[in-house]
mmCIF file of C-alpha atoms in Angstrom:
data_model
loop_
_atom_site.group_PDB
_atom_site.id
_atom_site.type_symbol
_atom_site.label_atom_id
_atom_site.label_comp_id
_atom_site.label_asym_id
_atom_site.label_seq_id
_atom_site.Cartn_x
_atom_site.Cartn_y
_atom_site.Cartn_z
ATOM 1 C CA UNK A 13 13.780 -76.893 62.174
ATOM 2 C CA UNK A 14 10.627 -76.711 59.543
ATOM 3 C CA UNK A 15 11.037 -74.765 56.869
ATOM 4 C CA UNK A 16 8.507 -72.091 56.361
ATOM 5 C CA UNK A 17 6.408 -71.593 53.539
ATOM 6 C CA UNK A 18 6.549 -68.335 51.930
ATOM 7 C CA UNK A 19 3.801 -65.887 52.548
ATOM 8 C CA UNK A 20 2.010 -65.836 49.041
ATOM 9 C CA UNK A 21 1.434 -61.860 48.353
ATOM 10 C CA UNK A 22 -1.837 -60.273 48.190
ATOM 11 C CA UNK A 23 -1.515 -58.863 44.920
ATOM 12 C CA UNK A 24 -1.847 -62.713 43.157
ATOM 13 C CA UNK A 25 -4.958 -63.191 44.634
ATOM 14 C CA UNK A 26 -6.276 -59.841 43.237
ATOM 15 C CA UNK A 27 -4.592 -61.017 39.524
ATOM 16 C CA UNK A 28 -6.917 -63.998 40.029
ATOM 17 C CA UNK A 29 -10.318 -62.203 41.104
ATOM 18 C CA UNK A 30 -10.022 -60.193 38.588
ATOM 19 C CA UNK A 31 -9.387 -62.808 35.802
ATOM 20 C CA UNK A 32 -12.334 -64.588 36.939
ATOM 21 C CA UNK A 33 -14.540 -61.531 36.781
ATOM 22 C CA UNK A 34 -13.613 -60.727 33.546
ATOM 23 C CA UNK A 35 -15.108 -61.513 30.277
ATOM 24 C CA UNK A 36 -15.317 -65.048 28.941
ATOM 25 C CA UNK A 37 -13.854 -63.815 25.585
ATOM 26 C CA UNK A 38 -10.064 -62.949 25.486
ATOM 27 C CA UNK A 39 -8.401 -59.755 26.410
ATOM 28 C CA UNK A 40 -4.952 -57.905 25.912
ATOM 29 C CA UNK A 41 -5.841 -57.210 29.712
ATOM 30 C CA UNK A 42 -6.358 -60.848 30.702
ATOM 31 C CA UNK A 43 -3.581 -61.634 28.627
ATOM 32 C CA UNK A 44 -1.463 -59.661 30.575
ATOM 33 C CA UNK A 45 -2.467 -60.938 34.039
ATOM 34 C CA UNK A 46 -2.289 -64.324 32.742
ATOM 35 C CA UNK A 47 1.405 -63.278 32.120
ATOM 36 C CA UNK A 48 2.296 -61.760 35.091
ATOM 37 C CA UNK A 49 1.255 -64.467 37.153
ATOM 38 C CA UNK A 50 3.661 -66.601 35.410
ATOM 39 C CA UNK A 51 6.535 -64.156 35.626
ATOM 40 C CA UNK A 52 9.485 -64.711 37.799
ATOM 41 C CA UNK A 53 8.525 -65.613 41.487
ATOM 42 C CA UNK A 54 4.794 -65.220 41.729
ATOM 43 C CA UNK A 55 4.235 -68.468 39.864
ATOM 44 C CA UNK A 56 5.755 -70.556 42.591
ATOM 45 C CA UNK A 57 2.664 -69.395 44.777
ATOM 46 C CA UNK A 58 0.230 -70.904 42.621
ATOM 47 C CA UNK A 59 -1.681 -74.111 43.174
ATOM 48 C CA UNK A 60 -1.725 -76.741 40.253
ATOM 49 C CA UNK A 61 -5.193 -75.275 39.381
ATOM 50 C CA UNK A 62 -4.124 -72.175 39.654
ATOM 51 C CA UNK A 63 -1.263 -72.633 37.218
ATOM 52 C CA UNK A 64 -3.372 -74.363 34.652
ATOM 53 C CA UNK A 65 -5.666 -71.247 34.684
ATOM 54 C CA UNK A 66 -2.884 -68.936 33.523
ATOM 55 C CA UNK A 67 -1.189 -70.712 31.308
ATOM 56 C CA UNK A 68 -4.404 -72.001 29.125
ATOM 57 C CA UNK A 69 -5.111 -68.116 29.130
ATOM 58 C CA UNK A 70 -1.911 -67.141 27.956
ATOM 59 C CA UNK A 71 -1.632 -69.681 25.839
ATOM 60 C CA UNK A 72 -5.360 -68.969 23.945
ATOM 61 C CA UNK A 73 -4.344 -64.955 24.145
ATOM 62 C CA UNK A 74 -1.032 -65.291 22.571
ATOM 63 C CA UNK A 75 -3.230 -67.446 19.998
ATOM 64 C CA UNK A 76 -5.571 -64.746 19.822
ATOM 65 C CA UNK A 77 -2.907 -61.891 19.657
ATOM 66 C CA UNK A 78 -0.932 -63.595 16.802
ATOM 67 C CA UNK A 79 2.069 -64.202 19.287
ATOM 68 C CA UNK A 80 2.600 -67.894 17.579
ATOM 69 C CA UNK A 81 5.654 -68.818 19.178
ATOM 70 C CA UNK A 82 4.686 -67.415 22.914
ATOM 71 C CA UNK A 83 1.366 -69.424 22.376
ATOM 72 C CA UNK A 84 3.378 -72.709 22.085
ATOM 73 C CA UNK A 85 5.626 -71.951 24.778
ATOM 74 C CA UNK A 86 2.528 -71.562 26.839
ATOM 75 C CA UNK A 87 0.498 -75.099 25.135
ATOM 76 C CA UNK A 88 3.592 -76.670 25.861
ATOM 77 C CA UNK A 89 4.538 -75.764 29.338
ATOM 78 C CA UNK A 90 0.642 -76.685 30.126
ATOM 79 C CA UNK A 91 0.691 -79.944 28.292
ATOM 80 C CA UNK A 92 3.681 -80.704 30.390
ATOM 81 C CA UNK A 93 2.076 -80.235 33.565
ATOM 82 C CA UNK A 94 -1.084 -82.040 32.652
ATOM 83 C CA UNK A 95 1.280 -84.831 31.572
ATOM 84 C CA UNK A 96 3.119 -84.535 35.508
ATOM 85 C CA UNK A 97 -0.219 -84.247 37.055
ATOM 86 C CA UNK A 98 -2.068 -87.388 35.405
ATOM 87 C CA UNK A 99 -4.359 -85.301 33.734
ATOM 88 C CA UNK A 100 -4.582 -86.361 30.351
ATOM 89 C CA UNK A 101 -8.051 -84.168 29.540
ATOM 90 C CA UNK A 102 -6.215 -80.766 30.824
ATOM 91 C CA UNK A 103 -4.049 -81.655 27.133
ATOM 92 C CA UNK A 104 -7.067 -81.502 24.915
ATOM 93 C CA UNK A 105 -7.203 -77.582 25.252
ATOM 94 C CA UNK A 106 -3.510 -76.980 24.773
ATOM 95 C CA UNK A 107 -3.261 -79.125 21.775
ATOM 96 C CA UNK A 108 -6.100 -78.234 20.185
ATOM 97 C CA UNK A 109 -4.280 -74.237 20.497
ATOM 98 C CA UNK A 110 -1.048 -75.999 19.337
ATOM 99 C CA UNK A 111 -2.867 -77.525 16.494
ATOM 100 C CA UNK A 112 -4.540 -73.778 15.249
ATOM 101 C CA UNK A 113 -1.153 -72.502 15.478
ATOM 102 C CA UNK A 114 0.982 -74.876 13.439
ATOM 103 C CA UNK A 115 -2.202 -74.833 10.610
ATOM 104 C CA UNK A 116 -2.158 -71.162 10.527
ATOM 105 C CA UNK A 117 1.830 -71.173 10.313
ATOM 106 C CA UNK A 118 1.240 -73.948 7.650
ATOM 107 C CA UNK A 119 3.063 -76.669 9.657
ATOM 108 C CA UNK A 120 0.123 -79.226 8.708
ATOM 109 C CA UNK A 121 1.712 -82.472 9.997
ATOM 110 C CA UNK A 122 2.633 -80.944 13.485
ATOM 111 C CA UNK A 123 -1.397 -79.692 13.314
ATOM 112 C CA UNK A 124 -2.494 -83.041 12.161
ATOM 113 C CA UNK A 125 -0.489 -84.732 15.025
ATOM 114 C CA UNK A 126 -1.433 -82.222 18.079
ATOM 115 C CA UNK A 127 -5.068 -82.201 16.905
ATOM 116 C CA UNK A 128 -5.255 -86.331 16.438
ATOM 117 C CA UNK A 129 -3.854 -86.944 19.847
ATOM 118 C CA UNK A 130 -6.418 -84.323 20.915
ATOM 119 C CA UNK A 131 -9.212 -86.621 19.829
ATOM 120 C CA UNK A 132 -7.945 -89.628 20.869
ATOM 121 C CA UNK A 133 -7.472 -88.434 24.267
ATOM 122 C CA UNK A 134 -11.343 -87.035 24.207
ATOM 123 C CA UNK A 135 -12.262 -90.203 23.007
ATOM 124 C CA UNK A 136 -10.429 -92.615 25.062
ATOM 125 C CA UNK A 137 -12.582 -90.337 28.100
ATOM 126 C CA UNK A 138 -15.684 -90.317 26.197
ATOM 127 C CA UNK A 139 -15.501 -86.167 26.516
ATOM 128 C CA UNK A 140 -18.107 -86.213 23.407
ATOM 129 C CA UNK A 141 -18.832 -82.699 23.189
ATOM 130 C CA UNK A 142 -14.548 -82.167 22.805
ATOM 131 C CA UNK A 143 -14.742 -84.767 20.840
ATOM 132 C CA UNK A 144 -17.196 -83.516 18.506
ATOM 133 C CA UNK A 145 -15.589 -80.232 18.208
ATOM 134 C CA UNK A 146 -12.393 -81.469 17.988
ATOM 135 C CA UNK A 147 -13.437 -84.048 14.946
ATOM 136 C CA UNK A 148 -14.619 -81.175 13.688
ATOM 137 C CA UNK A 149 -11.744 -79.223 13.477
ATOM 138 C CA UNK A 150 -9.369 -82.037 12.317
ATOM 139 C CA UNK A 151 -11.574 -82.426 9.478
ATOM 140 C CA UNK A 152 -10.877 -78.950 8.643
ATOM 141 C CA UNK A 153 -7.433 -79.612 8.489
ATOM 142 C CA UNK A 154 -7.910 -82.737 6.131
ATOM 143 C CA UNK A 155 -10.015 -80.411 3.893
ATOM 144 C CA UNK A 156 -7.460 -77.674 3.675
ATOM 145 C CA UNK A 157 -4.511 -80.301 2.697
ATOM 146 C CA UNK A 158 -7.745 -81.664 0.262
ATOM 147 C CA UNK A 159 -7.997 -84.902 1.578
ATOM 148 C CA UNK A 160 -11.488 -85.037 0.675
ATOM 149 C CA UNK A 161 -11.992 -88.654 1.526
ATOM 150 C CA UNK A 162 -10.631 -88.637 4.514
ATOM 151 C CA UNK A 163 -12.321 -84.933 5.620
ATOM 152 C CA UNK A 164 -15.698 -86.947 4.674
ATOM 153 C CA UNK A 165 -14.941 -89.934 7.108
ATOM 154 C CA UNK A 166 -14.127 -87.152 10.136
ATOM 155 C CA UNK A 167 -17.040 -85.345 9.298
ATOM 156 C CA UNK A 168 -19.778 -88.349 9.369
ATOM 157 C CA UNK A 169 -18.067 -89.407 12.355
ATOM 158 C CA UNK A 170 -18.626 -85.769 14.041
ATOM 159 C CA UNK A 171 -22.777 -85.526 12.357
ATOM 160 C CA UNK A 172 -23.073 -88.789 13.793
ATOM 161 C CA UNK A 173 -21.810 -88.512 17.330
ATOM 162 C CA UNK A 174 -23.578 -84.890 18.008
ATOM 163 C CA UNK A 175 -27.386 -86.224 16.356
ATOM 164 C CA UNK A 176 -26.892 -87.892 19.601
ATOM 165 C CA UNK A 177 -27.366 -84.878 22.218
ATOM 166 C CA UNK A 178 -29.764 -82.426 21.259
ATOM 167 C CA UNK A 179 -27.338 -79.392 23.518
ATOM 168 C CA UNK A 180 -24.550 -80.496 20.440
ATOM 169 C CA UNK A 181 -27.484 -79.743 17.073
ATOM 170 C CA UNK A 182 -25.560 -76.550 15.908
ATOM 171 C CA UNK A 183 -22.313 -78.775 16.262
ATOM 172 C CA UNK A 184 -24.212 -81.078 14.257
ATOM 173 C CA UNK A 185 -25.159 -78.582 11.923
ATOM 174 C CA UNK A 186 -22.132 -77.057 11.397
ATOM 175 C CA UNK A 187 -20.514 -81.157 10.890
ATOM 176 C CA UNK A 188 -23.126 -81.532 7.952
ATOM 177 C CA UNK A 189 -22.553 -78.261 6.437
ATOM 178 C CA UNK A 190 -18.667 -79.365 6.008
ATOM 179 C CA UNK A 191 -20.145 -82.389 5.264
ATOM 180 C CA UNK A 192 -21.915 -81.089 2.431
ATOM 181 C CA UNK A 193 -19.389 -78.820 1.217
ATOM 182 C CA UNK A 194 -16.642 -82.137 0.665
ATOM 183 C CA UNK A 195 -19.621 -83.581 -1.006
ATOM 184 C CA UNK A 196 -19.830 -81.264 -3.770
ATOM 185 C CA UNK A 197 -16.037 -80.926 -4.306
ATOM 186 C CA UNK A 198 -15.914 -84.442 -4.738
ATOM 187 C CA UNK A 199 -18.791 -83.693 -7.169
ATOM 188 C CA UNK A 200 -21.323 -86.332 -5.192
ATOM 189 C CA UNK A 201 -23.628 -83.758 -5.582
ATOM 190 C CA UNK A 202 -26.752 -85.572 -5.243
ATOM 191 C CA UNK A 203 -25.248 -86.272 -1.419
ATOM 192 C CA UNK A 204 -24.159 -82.750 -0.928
ATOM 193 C CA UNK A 205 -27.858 -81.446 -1.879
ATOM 194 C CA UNK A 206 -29.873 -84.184 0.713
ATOM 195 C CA UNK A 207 -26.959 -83.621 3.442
ATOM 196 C CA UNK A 208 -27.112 -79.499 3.189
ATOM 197 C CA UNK A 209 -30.998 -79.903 3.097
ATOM 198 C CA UNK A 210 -30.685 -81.265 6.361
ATOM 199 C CA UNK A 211 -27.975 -79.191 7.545
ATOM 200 C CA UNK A 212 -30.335 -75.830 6.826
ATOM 201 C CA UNK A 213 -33.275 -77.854 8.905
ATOM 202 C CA UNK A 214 -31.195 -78.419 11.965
ATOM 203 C CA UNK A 215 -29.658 -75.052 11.621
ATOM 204 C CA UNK A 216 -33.329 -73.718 11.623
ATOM 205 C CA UNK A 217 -34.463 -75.905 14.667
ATOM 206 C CA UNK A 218 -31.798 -74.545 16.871
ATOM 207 C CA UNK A 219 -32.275 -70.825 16.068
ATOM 208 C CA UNK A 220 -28.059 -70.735 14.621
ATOM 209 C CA UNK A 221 -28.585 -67.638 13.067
ATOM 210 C CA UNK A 222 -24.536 -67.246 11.781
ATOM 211 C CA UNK A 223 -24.546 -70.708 10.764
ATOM 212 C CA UNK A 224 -27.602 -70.219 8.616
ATOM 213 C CA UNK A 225 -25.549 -67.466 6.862
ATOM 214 C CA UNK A 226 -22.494 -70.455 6.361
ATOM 215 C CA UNK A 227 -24.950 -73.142 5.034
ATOM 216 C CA UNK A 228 -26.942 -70.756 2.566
ATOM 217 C CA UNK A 229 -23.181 -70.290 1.331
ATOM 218 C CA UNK A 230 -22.428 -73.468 1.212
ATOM 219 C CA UNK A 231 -26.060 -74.163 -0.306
ATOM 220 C CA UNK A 232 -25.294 -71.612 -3.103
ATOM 221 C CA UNK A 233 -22.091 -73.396 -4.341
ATOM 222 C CA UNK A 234 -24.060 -76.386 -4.178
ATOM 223 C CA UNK A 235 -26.631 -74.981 -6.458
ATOM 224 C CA UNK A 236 -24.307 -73.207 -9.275
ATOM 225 C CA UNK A 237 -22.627 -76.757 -9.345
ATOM 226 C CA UNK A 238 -25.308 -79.013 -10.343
ATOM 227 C CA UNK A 239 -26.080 -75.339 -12.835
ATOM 228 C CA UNK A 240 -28.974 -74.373 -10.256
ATOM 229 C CA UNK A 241 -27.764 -70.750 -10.885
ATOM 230 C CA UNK A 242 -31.277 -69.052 -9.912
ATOM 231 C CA UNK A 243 -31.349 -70.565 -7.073
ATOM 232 C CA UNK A 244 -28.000 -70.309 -6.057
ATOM 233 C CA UNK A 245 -28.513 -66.537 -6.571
ATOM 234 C CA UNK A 246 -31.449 -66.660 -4.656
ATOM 235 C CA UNK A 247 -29.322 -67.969 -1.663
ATOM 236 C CA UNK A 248 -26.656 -65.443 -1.887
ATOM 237 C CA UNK A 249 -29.140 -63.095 -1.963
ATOM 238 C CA UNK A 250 -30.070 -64.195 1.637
#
């Protein structure tokens, strides 16, 4: 005799609405739903997409929430699934979480790892905008460790792939304005004035009103280095 599927209860469905209808940006209250689906039985009547839903929520609200150690729990349990379900772009998401966590907890090499394998899977699927954000994000972790040369090479590679697509320019401004910034740390300040120049432009084009405020900073330092102080005054001043 066939066995019988379980009747999934109502009340998931109306978990699931309601996540949907919510705000993009995180919640304590989507948060919570996300976690409730996944308690005890009610994640056995979820689909695959269903699952991968809640757990990248719970995952980027324990993130969010400063629960570190939940957060991974979640990346993981979702980077496992991808794995059993052939997905290799469902990762990217997860890792790139597992990669903020371990570089806020300080754990560089486990952030350097999850956020490499992040950008190789992006680019072995040619997922350029991830892959532009993502560059962008391990050069960030290159700077902080002060690989400069290194943070330079992920950089370019991220201000060249987004000059590309004109829906990626404020990726490609904010690449340049990093860009600029390892410039003048490595004191090559006569690159770190021409690349912020053109940072400020692209910023400008696409109406990035908070990045503006990031490369007039980064302008500023760039000014009081090469002993511009007026005008490095002038941009603080902004």
């Amino acid at each position: 005799m066939r066995k019988l599927k379980p009747t999934r209860p109502s009340w998931i469905d109306a978990e699931l609405d309601a996540l949907r209808a919510g705000p993009q940006i995180q919640s304590f209250e989507a948060l919570g739903r996300a976690e409730n689906l996944l308690s005890g039985v009610a994640a056995a009547h979820l689909s695959s997409d269903e699952l991968q839903y809640a757990l990248r929520l719970a995952a980027s609200g324990c993130q969010s929430a400063g629960r570190w150690l939940d957060g991974l729990q979640f990346a993981r349990r979702l980077i496992d699934l991808a794995q059993r379900e052939h997905n290799p772009a469902a990762k990217i998401a997860p890792l790139a979480i597992t990669s903020n966590i371990h570089s806020f907890l300080r754990n560089y090499h486990l952030a350097l790892r999850a956020a490499r394998e992040a950008v190789d899977i992006a680019e072995a699927m040619r997922l350029d905008e991830d892959r532009v954000k993502l560059l962008q994000a391990l050069g960030t972790l290159y700077s902080r460790l002060e690989m400069r040369e290194r943070a330079v090479g992920i950089y370019e590679r991220a201000a060249a792939l987004s000059s590309e697509k004109q829906q990626l320019a404020s990726v490609r401004a904010g690449a340049l304005n990093n860009l600029a910034g390892e410039y003048r740390a490595l004191g090559r300040t006569d690159e770190a004035a021409a690349t912020i120049a053109l940072a400020a432009q692209v910023a400008d084009e696409c109406n990035a009103t908070q990045l503006t405020a990031h490369v007039l900073h980064t302008r500023a330092e760039i000014h009081a280095a090469t002993g511009n102080l007026g005008e490095a005054l002038e941009d603080t001043a902004l």
